[in-house]
Amino acid sequence: MEHGILTDRAGTAAAYAAGADYVEPTVLGNLLVQDADGAWQEAPLTDAWQPAPSFAVICPADLGLSDPAADQDRIAEHLRRVMAAAARRARPGATVVLGSGASRRTPAGVDPAAARAQLARSVRRARDLAAEHGLEAILEPLHQGETDQINSIAEAVEFLEEHELSSMRVVADLFHIMLEDESLEVVREHAGWVAHAHIADSGRRPPGQGDWPLRAFLASLREGGYRGAVSIECIWADLASEAAPALAAVREADGIPSARPSAGTAGTAAGASIDPATGARTAAITSNGGWCWFQDERGLVDPATGTLLLGAVASTGGADGDSRGGDVDLHVVDLDRLGEQGAAATIVLHAGLESDDHDNPALWRRADGRWLAVYSRHKSDDLTRWRLSEVDDPTRWGPEHSFDWTGLFETEQQAAALGGARGVTYQNVHRLDGVLHCFVRAINDDPCYLISHDDGETWQFGGRLLTREKIGYVNGYARYASGTHLGTEDRIDLIITEHHPRDHGTSIWHGYLADGRLHRADGTAVGPLGRGLTDPTPRAEDLTLVLGNGSTWDGAVMTHAWTTDLRRFAEGTLVALMTARADDTLGTATSRHETDPIDHRFFRAVLAPGQSQWQVHELATAGPQLFPHEEDYTGLASVDPEDPDALWISTSVDPRTGAALAHHEIFHGITADGGGSWTWTPVTEDSTVDNVRPIAVPVDSGREVLAWYRGTLRSSQNYDAEVVVQVRTR
C-alpha cells in the first residue's frame, strides 16, 4: 500500500524528501500550461515528475463538460492533451481523476437532465481517450459547494450504472465524504468501485492536525477490499515541514508502522555465505536495486578477469531512497572476491532517471573491449539512451547519448496517427550478420528496433517488427535470444504475446530473424525486415504458436500467457520459459486490486534444431500474483545459459512437495528426461522476505553465476530490496 501527496511542481521535491511513495501531479498549470493566447499546451518533460499512479485537476472551469452548447471539439482536444501529457509521466495503468467541479456544473438555464446526459458523454469521452493512452479515467464525487453534479460515492455509482459506464470506477475522498455527511458504511459497501483515494483532516488540513476519522475511513476502504494508493490532498501551510508528520499520520491510520524496516543496509553489503556442500558463494552487492525482465543482457561476465557487470535500478522505496531513488546503476563485481570489502563497485549510469525497474540497462561487450549500456525510461519519454565505457574498464564511462524516436515523424499529427510519441521502453541488444540490433517497444507500443554499424557508437532506425491494433495498455511483450554469447550471429529468435495479459487472452508465438526476413519456426518467411513507418507489418499470430490461450494441461485450462525467458544454445536448441493462469475466472475483468490468489503456472518449451513444433511441458506452480494491481506478475524463472536442461525458478510453492511457502524462494531445477520430470534443489530457504527475478548470467568460464533480488516489493516503482549474487564452479 502506497501513500503519496497531491501537489504541483513546486511541492514535488519536498514531498519526496518527506518520504512520499509517489507524487500525484495536478495537471493544470504543471503538466499543461497556458500559452500567450490562453490555450493549454503540454509543458516540457522534466525529471521533477517521477512516474505517477494518478493525476488530478485536469479541466479548466470554462470547459463546460455538462453544457450541451459547449464546443465539443474543444473538450475532446483538451482531454486528449491531458491524457497524452499524463501518459508520458504515468505508471502503467495510472488513473486520471475526473474532479474539476466548476467545469461540470449545470449551466444556467440548462435542463438538469440534459446537463447530466451531456456530462455522461464527456465522461465517456474521457474514459475512451484515457484508455487509448493506457490510463484509466475515474470519476470523483465532489461536495455541493463545488458542483451540483455527482456529490457522493453512491450517486457516482448510480450515475455510472445509469449511463452504461459501469466499467469505470470512482474516487473516495474523505474531504468530500465528510462535507456531504456520507456514511463510512456506504464507503465500505462501495469499496469495490473505488480506484483511488484522497485523504485530509478537518478543515482540509494535513492529516494529524484535526479530528476527522482517518483510521475509520481507511478501515472502511480496506475492509471493503480496496488495496490501492492513498494521496494526501490538503491545504498546506508549509509542505516542507508538514509533509513528513502527515505521511506518518496516514500510514499509522492505515496500520503501517511509522519506522519502515529495510531489507538491507545502506551502501554495498560485505560478507559472503559459503555452502560447504557445493562451494557456492553468496553475497549481497547492493542494498537497493531491482530489474524488470524484458531487457537483455541484464548481466554479463568478462571471463578473462572474472568480473560481473549487473544492471539494476534503485527505488525511492529502498535503502537511501531519498538520495538513490531512480538511479540507473551498474554493479561491477570481482567474482573471485565476492562478499569481500571493496569487491563490488556501483557506477551510476544516470542519476535519478526514474524510480522504475523497467529502466534497467541492457549490456553488450564490444570487440574493442569497451562495454555498452542501453536504457530508457518507462514510457515517460521517447529517448533510447546509451553510454560506452573505457577500454577494458567498466568503472569509467563516457557521456550519455540518446536517440529521439519522435524525430522519425514529420509532424505531431503524423506521430499521433502512427502511434508515435507514446514513450518507449525495454532495450535488448543482439548482433545479426555483423550489425548490432537494439529491440525497443516503441511506435504504437509495438516491437521496433534500432541498428548500429559501428558496434553501438551510433544508432539509426532499423524498422518495425510486428504490430497489432491496440487493446488496453500496450501491444506484445517480447523476449529475444541469439547465439552471440556463443560466438554465432546467424539469427535472432523471439517469443511474444499479442498484448498485456490483463487486457487480452494472450498466447505466445515464436519467430526468428535471418537473411533479411522474419520467419516462422519451420523456416517459412513471413516477410522482409526493415519495414518503415507506414509499411504493412505482420502480427504476432503470423508466427508459430508455442503456448495457446485456452489450452488444457492435466485437466486445467491455461490462459493469459506471458513470456519469461528465452535462450539459444550452441547446437541451435531453443529453450523458452513462460507463465499462464490456471482455470482463471477473472479474464480481463480484473479490478486491478486483486487480493484473492490467482493460480499461475510455469511452462518450459523446447525447439530442437530442424524441428518446427515446440515441445511444451508444464514445469511448476508459480504461486499467486506478487502485487494486487499486477495480476500476472510472478517471481519469474531463468534458463541456465550454459545448460539447456537446467534452470532456476522463484515461487511461493515448493516444487518438491506442493506446499505453500511463507515467501518466494529460489529453486534450481535439472531434468534428465527432456522436461518430463525435475530434480529441485533450494537455493534459498526459510526466508523472511521474498526472493524474486533470478538471472542466470552468461559466463563461458566454468562458473555458474546467479543473481536475484530479495526484499519487499510494493510495485515496479516502489520496492525495498537488496541485490544478491551467487557464484560457484560448475
XYZ file of C-alpha atoms in Angstrom, residues 121-659:
539
model
C -20.987 11.968 -22.837
C -17.965 13.927 -21.581
C -17.126 11.239 -19.034
C -17.356 8.554 -21.710
C -15.059 10.563 -23.963
C -12.533 10.933 -21.133
C -12.714 7.201 -20.461
C -12.029 6.299 -24.075
C -9.193 8.799 -24.545
C -7.570 7.627 -21.325
C -7.750 4.004 -22.474
C -6.016 4.915 -25.737
C -3.021 6.004 -23.640
C -3.076 3.042 -21.252
C -4.700 5.137 -18.492
C -7.917 4.797 -16.504
C -10.260 7.766 -16.148
C -12.106 7.687 -12.804
C -14.966 9.843 -11.514
C -14.605 11.854 -8.312
C -17.680 12.790 -6.228
C -17.399 16.416 -5.038
C -19.356 18.218 -2.319
C -22.191 20.563 -3.277
C -20.087 23.656 -2.657
C -18.009 22.747 -5.716
C -20.631 21.296 -8.062
C -24.283 20.301 -8.281
C -23.458 17.062 -10.125
C -22.198 13.822 -8.519
C -21.814 14.697 -4.841
C -21.408 11.274 -3.203
C -19.930 7.865 -3.888
C -23.403 6.345 -4.006
C -24.517 8.946 -6.556
C -21.372 8.384 -8.635
C -22.066 4.653 -8.818
C -25.701 5.329 -9.723
C -24.606 7.760 -12.448
C -22.158 5.278 -13.973
C -24.719 2.475 -13.991
C -27.446 4.734 -15.369
C -25.308 5.743 -18.352
C -23.799 2.309 -19.078
C -20.412 3.350 -17.722
C -20.193 0.624 -15.111
C -16.716 -0.358 -16.326
C -15.495 2.890 -14.768
C -14.560 3.379 -11.130
C -14.624 6.220 -8.627
C -12.528 8.170 -6.117
C -13.132 8.024 -2.361
C -12.151 11.434 -0.938
C -12.578 11.903 2.811
C -12.916 15.685 2.455
C -15.988 15.413 0.243
C -17.380 12.459 2.196
C -17.291 14.468 5.421
C -18.828 17.590 3.890
C -21.628 15.511 2.356
C -22.052 13.533 5.600
C -21.844 10.282 3.635
C -21.717 7.231 5.873
C -18.476 5.274 6.092
C -20.623 2.176 5.817
C -21.527 3.363 2.309
C -17.792 3.668 1.645
C -17.278 0.076 2.786
C -20.183 -1.204 0.674
C -18.894 0.555 -2.454
C -15.166 -0.052 -1.943
C -15.166 -2.413 -4.914
C -15.896 0.606 -7.109
C -13.010 2.634 -5.697
C -9.909 3.045 -7.875
C -8.136 5.750 -5.854
C -8.411 7.554 -2.520
C -7.745 11.089 -1.253
C -7.425 12.000 2.395
C -7.268 15.170 4.512
C -8.073 16.190 8.061
C -10.771 18.565 9.358
C -10.724 21.920 7.594
C -8.758 20.209 4.828
C -5.657 20.478 6.973
C -2.815 17.941 6.717
C -3.649 14.578 8.301
C -2.856 14.525 12.001
C -3.782 18.173 12.565
C -7.522 17.694 13.041
C -10.162 15.321 14.294
C -11.576 13.592 11.230
C -11.808 9.738 11.349
C -8.737 8.891 9.285
C -8.430 5.374 10.690
C -12.129 4.567 10.289
C -12.163 5.889 6.712
C -9.171 3.786 5.673
C -10.509 0.754 7.529
C -13.792 1.055 5.610
C -11.909 1.047 2.320
C -9.587 -1.818 3.246
C -12.350 -3.968 4.720
C -14.313 -3.440 1.530
C -11.390 -4.782 -0.499
C -9.574 -1.623 -1.629
C -5.800 -2.161 -1.693
C -4.723 0.842 -3.727
C -2.856 4.043 -3.018
C -3.930 6.918 -0.769
C -2.995 10.510 -1.660
C -2.929 13.383 0.803
C -4.910 16.239 -0.768
C -4.982 19.122 1.692
C -4.114 22.784 2.218
C -0.522 23.122 3.374
C 0.794 25.995 5.447
C 4.320 24.718 4.772
C 4.521 21.471 2.849
C 8.232 21.018 3.557
C 7.742 20.892 7.330
C 4.235 19.386 7.442
C 4.518 16.570 4.893
C 6.540 14.059 6.925
C 4.252 14.083 10.003
C 1.198 13.997 7.710
C 2.509 10.911 5.938
C 3.273 9.309 9.286
C -0.284 10.009 10.460
C -1.789 8.442 7.331
C 0.442 5.387 7.496
C -0.334 4.875 11.164
C -4.058 5.208 10.431
C -3.610 2.654 7.647
C -1.969 0.183 10.010
C 1.626 0.669 8.835
C 4.371 1.264 11.437
C 5.992 4.673 11.198
C 9.503 3.163 11.021
C 9.874 1.284 7.742
C 12.041 -1.836 8.052
C 14.733 -2.053 5.409
C 15.510 -5.240 3.501
C 19.193 -4.375 3.557
C 21.707 -1.951 4.916
C 22.871 1.231 3.291
C 25.756 1.023 0.887
C 27.331 -2.101 -0.538
C 26.933 -5.190 1.595
C 30.035 -7.119 2.641
C 30.428 -10.689 3.816
C 29.585 -13.851 1.911
C 27.991 -17.129 2.959
C 29.615 -20.304 1.625
C 27.730 -23.563 1.147
C 30.076 -26.337 2.367
C 28.366 -28.939 0.160
C 28.601 -27.074 -3.163
C 31.127 -24.341 -2.514
C 28.577 -21.773 -3.718
C 29.495 -18.291 -2.520
C 26.582 -15.871 -1.938
C 26.606 -12.178 -1.029
C 24.511 -9.044 -1.338
C 26.228 -6.500 -3.580
C 23.927 -3.518 -3.019
C 21.175 -2.631 -0.580
C 18.871 -1.060 -3.183
C 18.187 -2.463 -6.620
C 15.769 -4.294 -8.893
C 15.023 -5.031 -12.537
C 12.296 -5.924 -14.990
C 12.590 -8.997 -17.235
C 12.167 -7.585 -20.729
C 15.746 -6.357 -21.222
C 18.830 -8.429 -22.095
C 21.520 -8.956 -21.331
C 20.919 -7.642 -17.827
C 24.135 -9.256 -16.601
C 27.400 -10.262 -18.284
C 30.739 -11.643 -17.110
C 34.177 -10.886 -18.510
C 35.655 -14.418 -18.395
C 39.208 -13.103 -18.692
C 39.001 -11.161 -15.419
C 36.085 -12.856 -13.641
C 34.252 -9.524 -13.465
C 30.462 -9.440 -13.341
C 28.523 -6.472 -14.719
C 24.934 -6.355 -13.468
C 22.420 -3.590 -14.112
C 19.784 -2.516 -11.585
C 17.552 0.452 -10.760
C 17.426 1.865 -7.235
C 13.976 2.632 -5.804
C 12.777 5.582 -3.765
C 11.195 2.955 -1.503
C 14.507 1.251 -0.705
C 17.600 1.956 1.368
C 18.841 5.520 0.863
C 15.896 6.032 -1.466
C 15.900 9.781 -0.908
C 19.332 10.051 -2.500
C 19.467 6.951 -4.742
C 15.882 6.535 -5.931
C 15.713 6.382 -9.732
C 19.447 5.807 -10.234
C 20.262 3.539 -13.164
C 23.120 1.563 -11.626
C 25.791 -0.741 -12.965
C 27.270 -3.035 -10.329
C 30.793 -4.212 -11.140
C 31.755 -7.266 -9.072
C 35.008 -9.206 -8.717
C 33.580 -12.724 -8.521
C 36.781 -14.169 -7.036
C 36.364 -11.812 -4.068
C 32.557 -11.823 -3.850
C 31.495 -10.642 -0.410
C 34.841 -9.100 0.495
C 35.126 -5.412 1.246
C 35.610 -3.478 -1.990
C 34.790 -6.420 -4.265
C 31.687 -4.653 -5.619
C 31.538 -1.119 -7.029
C 28.441 0.789 -8.129
C 28.620 3.073 -11.161
C 25.628 5.362 -11.667
C 24.870 5.474 -15.385
C 22.097 8.054 -14.935
C 21.303 9.564 -11.541
C 17.626 9.891 -10.666
C 16.345 8.900 -14.096
C 13.160 7.312 -12.744
C 12.236 5.091 -9.813
C 11.082 2.233 -12.044
C 12.616 -1.202 -12.544
C 11.698 -1.075 -16.247
C 14.620 1.359 -16.758
C 17.243 -1.359 -16.279
C 20.089 -1.267 -18.832
C 20.868 -3.864 -21.471
C 24.594 -4.645 -21.731
C 26.908 -5.515 -24.616
C 30.676 -6.160 -24.833
C 32.280 -4.618 -27.886
C 35.097 -6.175 -29.878
C 37.468 -3.391 -28.745
C 36.980 -4.234 -25.066
C 34.572 -1.386 -24.317
C 31.170 -2.038 -22.699
C 27.872 -0.642 -23.982
C 24.859 0.063 -21.744
C 21.490 0.964 -23.322
C 18.458 2.050 -21.270
C 15.300 4.175 -21.319
C 12.576 5.479 -19.102
C 9.308 3.546 -18.805
C 7.069 5.146 -21.431
C 7.599 8.604 -19.928
C 9.733 9.929 -22.783
C 10.834 8.831 -26.251
C 14.586 8.529 -25.758
C 16.745 5.444 -26.058
C 19.889 6.324 -24.090
C 23.340 4.733 -24.205
C 26.836 5.088 -22.791
C 30.197 3.496 -23.653
C 32.905 2.562 -21.163
C 36.627 2.981 -21.462
C 38.531 0.032 -22.960
C 38.579 -2.915 -20.525
C 37.420 -0.655 -17.691
C 33.710 -0.946 -16.817
C 34.122 1.565 -13.969
C 34.812 4.517 -16.320
C 32.131 5.654 -18.760
C 31.793 8.281 -21.425
C 28.891 10.748 -21.792
C 25.273 9.733 -22.305
C 23.901 9.802 -25.859
C 20.299 9.399 -26.960
C 18.124 8.537 -29.943
C 14.861 10.508 -30.036
C 12.121 8.365 -31.596
C 9.911 11.410 -32.168
C 12.435 12.590 -34.772
C 11.142 9.888 -37.119
C 7.883 11.819 -37.644
C 7.464 14.893 -39.796
C 4.594 16.349 -37.745
C 2.775 15.811 -34.463
C -0.243 14.752 -36.484
C 1.741 12.023 -38.243
C 3.109 10.817 -34.920
C -0.399 10.631 -33.463
C -1.745 8.792 -36.497
C 1.034 6.187 -36.444
C 1.151 5.696 -32.681
C 4.337 7.637 -32.050
C 5.310 9.879 -29.125
C 3.750 7.492 -26.593
C 7.027 6.807 -24.829
C 9.457 3.934 -25.297
C 10.665 1.188 -23.004
C 12.760 -2.015 -22.894
C 16.097 -2.371 -24.681
C 17.517 -5.679 -25.964
C 20.894 -5.778 -27.730
C 21.866 -8.576 -30.143
C 24.024 -8.820 -33.250
C 22.881 -10.224 -36.590
C 25.208 -10.570 -39.582
C 27.654 -8.047 -38.168
C 25.002 -5.408 -37.405
C 24.077 -4.592 -33.824
C 20.310 -4.537 -33.215
C 18.579 -2.907 -30.260
C 14.958 -4.036 -29.939
C 12.704 -1.448 -28.275
C 8.989 -1.270 -27.574
C 8.298 1.990 -29.338
C 5.978 3.043 -32.190
C 2.357 2.118 -31.395
C 3.803 0.269 -28.366
C 4.998 -2.398 -30.817
C 8.387 -4.112 -31.064
C 10.702 -1.989 -33.199
C 14.462 -1.834 -33.493
C 17.469 0.405 -33.929
C 20.600 -0.715 -35.786
C 24.252 0.194 -35.385
C 27.006 -0.428 -37.932
C 29.734 0.729 -35.532
C 29.162 -1.597 -32.563
C 26.914 0.768 -30.637
C 28.757 4.040 -31.253
C 25.768 5.461 -33.158
C 22.234 4.219 -33.823
C 19.611 4.674 -36.513
C 16.071 3.424 -37.039
C 16.073 -0.144 -38.309
C 12.384 -0.870 -38.704
C 9.115 -2.011 -37.211
C 8.987 -5.718 -36.475
C 5.357 -6.596 -35.619
C 2.178 -4.653 -34.978
C -1.383 -5.125 -33.843
C -4.379 -2.899 -33.187
C -4.188 -1.559 -29.635
C -6.179 -3.368 -26.948
C -5.739 -1.940 -23.491
C -2.341 -0.795 -22.308
C 0.223 -1.861 -24.914
C 0.981 -4.466 -27.548
C 3.162 -7.571 -27.441
C 5.709 -8.493 -24.783
C 8.787 -9.985 -26.442
C 11.838 -11.900 -25.247
C 14.782 -12.176 -27.632
C 17.661 -14.636 -27.913
C 20.689 -15.060 -30.126
C 23.881 -17.057 -30.106
C 26.136 -14.031 -29.754
C 27.362 -15.117 -26.319
C 28.387 -18.374 -28.012
C 30.092 -16.677 -30.933
C 27.315 -17.105 -33.518
C 25.155 -14.398 -35.043
C 23.221 -16.085 -37.844
C 19.744 -15.419 -36.406
C 17.801 -13.735 -33.620
C 14.802 -15.569 -32.138
C 11.869 -14.056 -30.286
C 8.783 -15.166 -28.400
C 5.948 -12.683 -27.981
C 2.372 -12.192 -26.781
C -0.287 -10.196 -28.604
C -0.901 -7.723 -25.726
C -0.626 -7.401 -21.963
C -2.230 -10.473 -20.349
C -4.524 -8.379 -18.161
C -6.087 -6.871 -21.306
C -6.291 -9.923 -23.559
C -6.377 -13.705 -23.507
C -2.767 -13.919 -24.605
C -0.981 -16.774 -26.341
C 2.763 -16.987 -27.041
C 4.226 -17.031 -30.541
C 7.700 -17.642 -31.952
C 9.646 -16.402 -34.943
C 13.206 -15.611 -35.933
C 15.146 -13.009 -37.911
C 17.647 -14.238 -40.514
C 18.722 -13.439 -44.080
C 16.854 -10.131 -44.070
C 13.495 -11.725 -43.243
C 11.242 -12.666 -40.366
C 10.449 -16.409 -40.318
C 8.173 -18.899 -38.631
C 9.743 -21.806 -36.769
C 9.579 -24.026 -39.879
C 11.579 -21.519 -41.917
C 8.638 -20.030 -43.806
C 9.335 -16.347 -44.448
C 6.663 -14.040 -43.043
C 8.126 -11.000 -44.746
C 11.166 -8.742 -45.093
C 12.842 -6.824 -42.289
C 13.455 -3.074 -42.388
C 9.786 -2.091 -42.510
C 9.242 1.670 -42.473
C 6.728 3.765 -40.583
C 3.846 3.110 -42.965
C 4.762 -0.305 -44.387
C 2.372 -3.199 -43.629
C 3.740 -5.208 -40.721
C 2.989 -8.792 -39.619
C 1.080 -9.665 -36.462
C 2.173 -11.985 -33.687
C -0.368 -14.523 -34.937
C 1.548 -14.776 -38.226
C 4.286 -16.598 -36.316
C 4.412 -20.120 -34.801
C 2.226 -20.881 -31.800
C 4.123 -22.017 -28.705
C 1.537 -21.887 -25.878
C -2.101 -21.257 -26.746
C -4.615 -19.353 -24.672
C -7.294 -21.869 -23.653
C -5.070 -24.942 -23.970
C -5.575 -27.696 -21.383
C -2.830 -29.221 -19.241
C -3.585 -32.046 -16.786
C -7.245 -31.016 -16.786
C -6.594 -27.310 -16.129
C -7.245 -24.613 -18.734
C -4.340 -22.200 -19.239
C -4.954 -18.600 -20.225
C -3.261 -15.189 -20.186
C 0.200 -16.492 -21.026
C 3.284 -14.308 -20.611
C 6.852 -14.572 -21.846
C 9.516 -15.145 -19.166
C 12.867 -16.213 -20.678
C 14.393 -17.448 -23.935
C 17.842 -18.942 -24.625
C 19.573 -20.340 -27.707
C 22.331 -22.920 -27.366
C 25.392 -23.736 -29.463
C 23.807 -26.606 -31.386
C 20.713 -24.481 -32.118
C 18.325 -25.710 -29.403
C 15.906 -23.066 -28.119
C 14.502 -23.150 -24.585
C 11.617 -20.856 -23.603
C 10.068 -20.258 -20.188
C 6.540 -18.878 -19.837
C 3.758 -18.362 -17.308
C -0.021 -18.712 -17.565
C -3.091 -18.556 -15.348
C -4.705 -21.912 -14.494
C -8.518 -22.222 -14.546
C -8.853 -18.459 -14.353
C -12.312 -16.978 -13.721
C -11.387 -13.287 -13.956
C -10.363 -12.956 -17.591
C -9.836 -9.310 -18.462
C -12.409 -8.117 -15.907
C -9.853 -7.800 -13.112
C -10.254 -4.880 -10.736
C -6.502 -4.084 -10.637
C -6.774 -4.689 -6.887
C -6.959 -8.483 -6.871
C -6.126 -9.843 -3.430
C -7.598 -13.297 -3.986
C -4.747 -15.534 -5.202
C -4.566 -16.286 -8.912
C -3.035 -19.673 -9.736
C -0.057 -19.173 -12.061
C 1.963 -21.976 -13.635
C 5.440 -22.086 -15.159
C 5.858 -23.722 -18.578
C 9.000 -24.800 -20.405
C 9.162 -25.253 -24.179
C 11.974 -26.656 -26.329
C 12.500 -26.307 -30.076
C 15.144 -28.759 -31.276
C 17.299 -27.950 -34.338
C 15.486 -28.713 -37.564
C 12.091 -29.034 -35.861
C 9.058 -26.819 -36.469
C 6.925 -27.751 -33.454
C 7.748 -26.733 -29.910
C 7.684 -29.431 -27.213
C 5.928 -27.906 -24.210
C 5.720 -29.182 -20.622
C 4.172 -27.697 -17.521
C 7.111 -27.011 -15.230
C 5.928 -25.958 -11.751
C 3.418 -23.851 -9.836
C 4.461 -20.202 -9.751
C 2.093 -19.164 -6.963
C -0.178 -16.116 -6.714
C 0.447 -12.651 -8.119
C 3.154 -10.503 -6.500
C 1.008 -7.329 -6.410
C -2.766 -6.810 -6.241
C -2.529 -4.335 -9.137
C -0.474 -6.609 -11.432
C -2.445 -9.802 -11.748
C 0.205 -11.644 -13.775
C 3.443 -10.677 -12.023
C 5.227 -13.750 -10.651
C 8.661 -14.446 -9.167
C 9.829 -15.466 -12.683
C 12.390 -18.001 -13.889
C 15.665 -18.143 -15.812
C 17.228 -20.698 -18.168
C 20.815 -21.744 -17.455
C 22.623 -20.210 -20.485
C 25.231 -22.995 -20.424
C 22.888 -25.996 -19.933
C 19.504 -26.418 -21.689
C 18.444 -28.980 -19.069
C 18.890 -26.658 -16.085
C 17.061 -23.574 -14.841
C 16.029 -21.559 -11.790
C 12.547 -20.526 -10.640
C 11.203 -18.151 -7.989
C 7.988 -19.432 -6.438
C 5.953 -19.420 -3.240
C 5.004 -23.095 -3.761
C 7.645 -25.743 -3.057
C 8.046 -27.651 -6.376
C 9.133 -30.776 -4.458
C 6.038 -31.090 -2.267
C 3.431 -28.563 -3.473
C 3.430 -26.945 -0.022
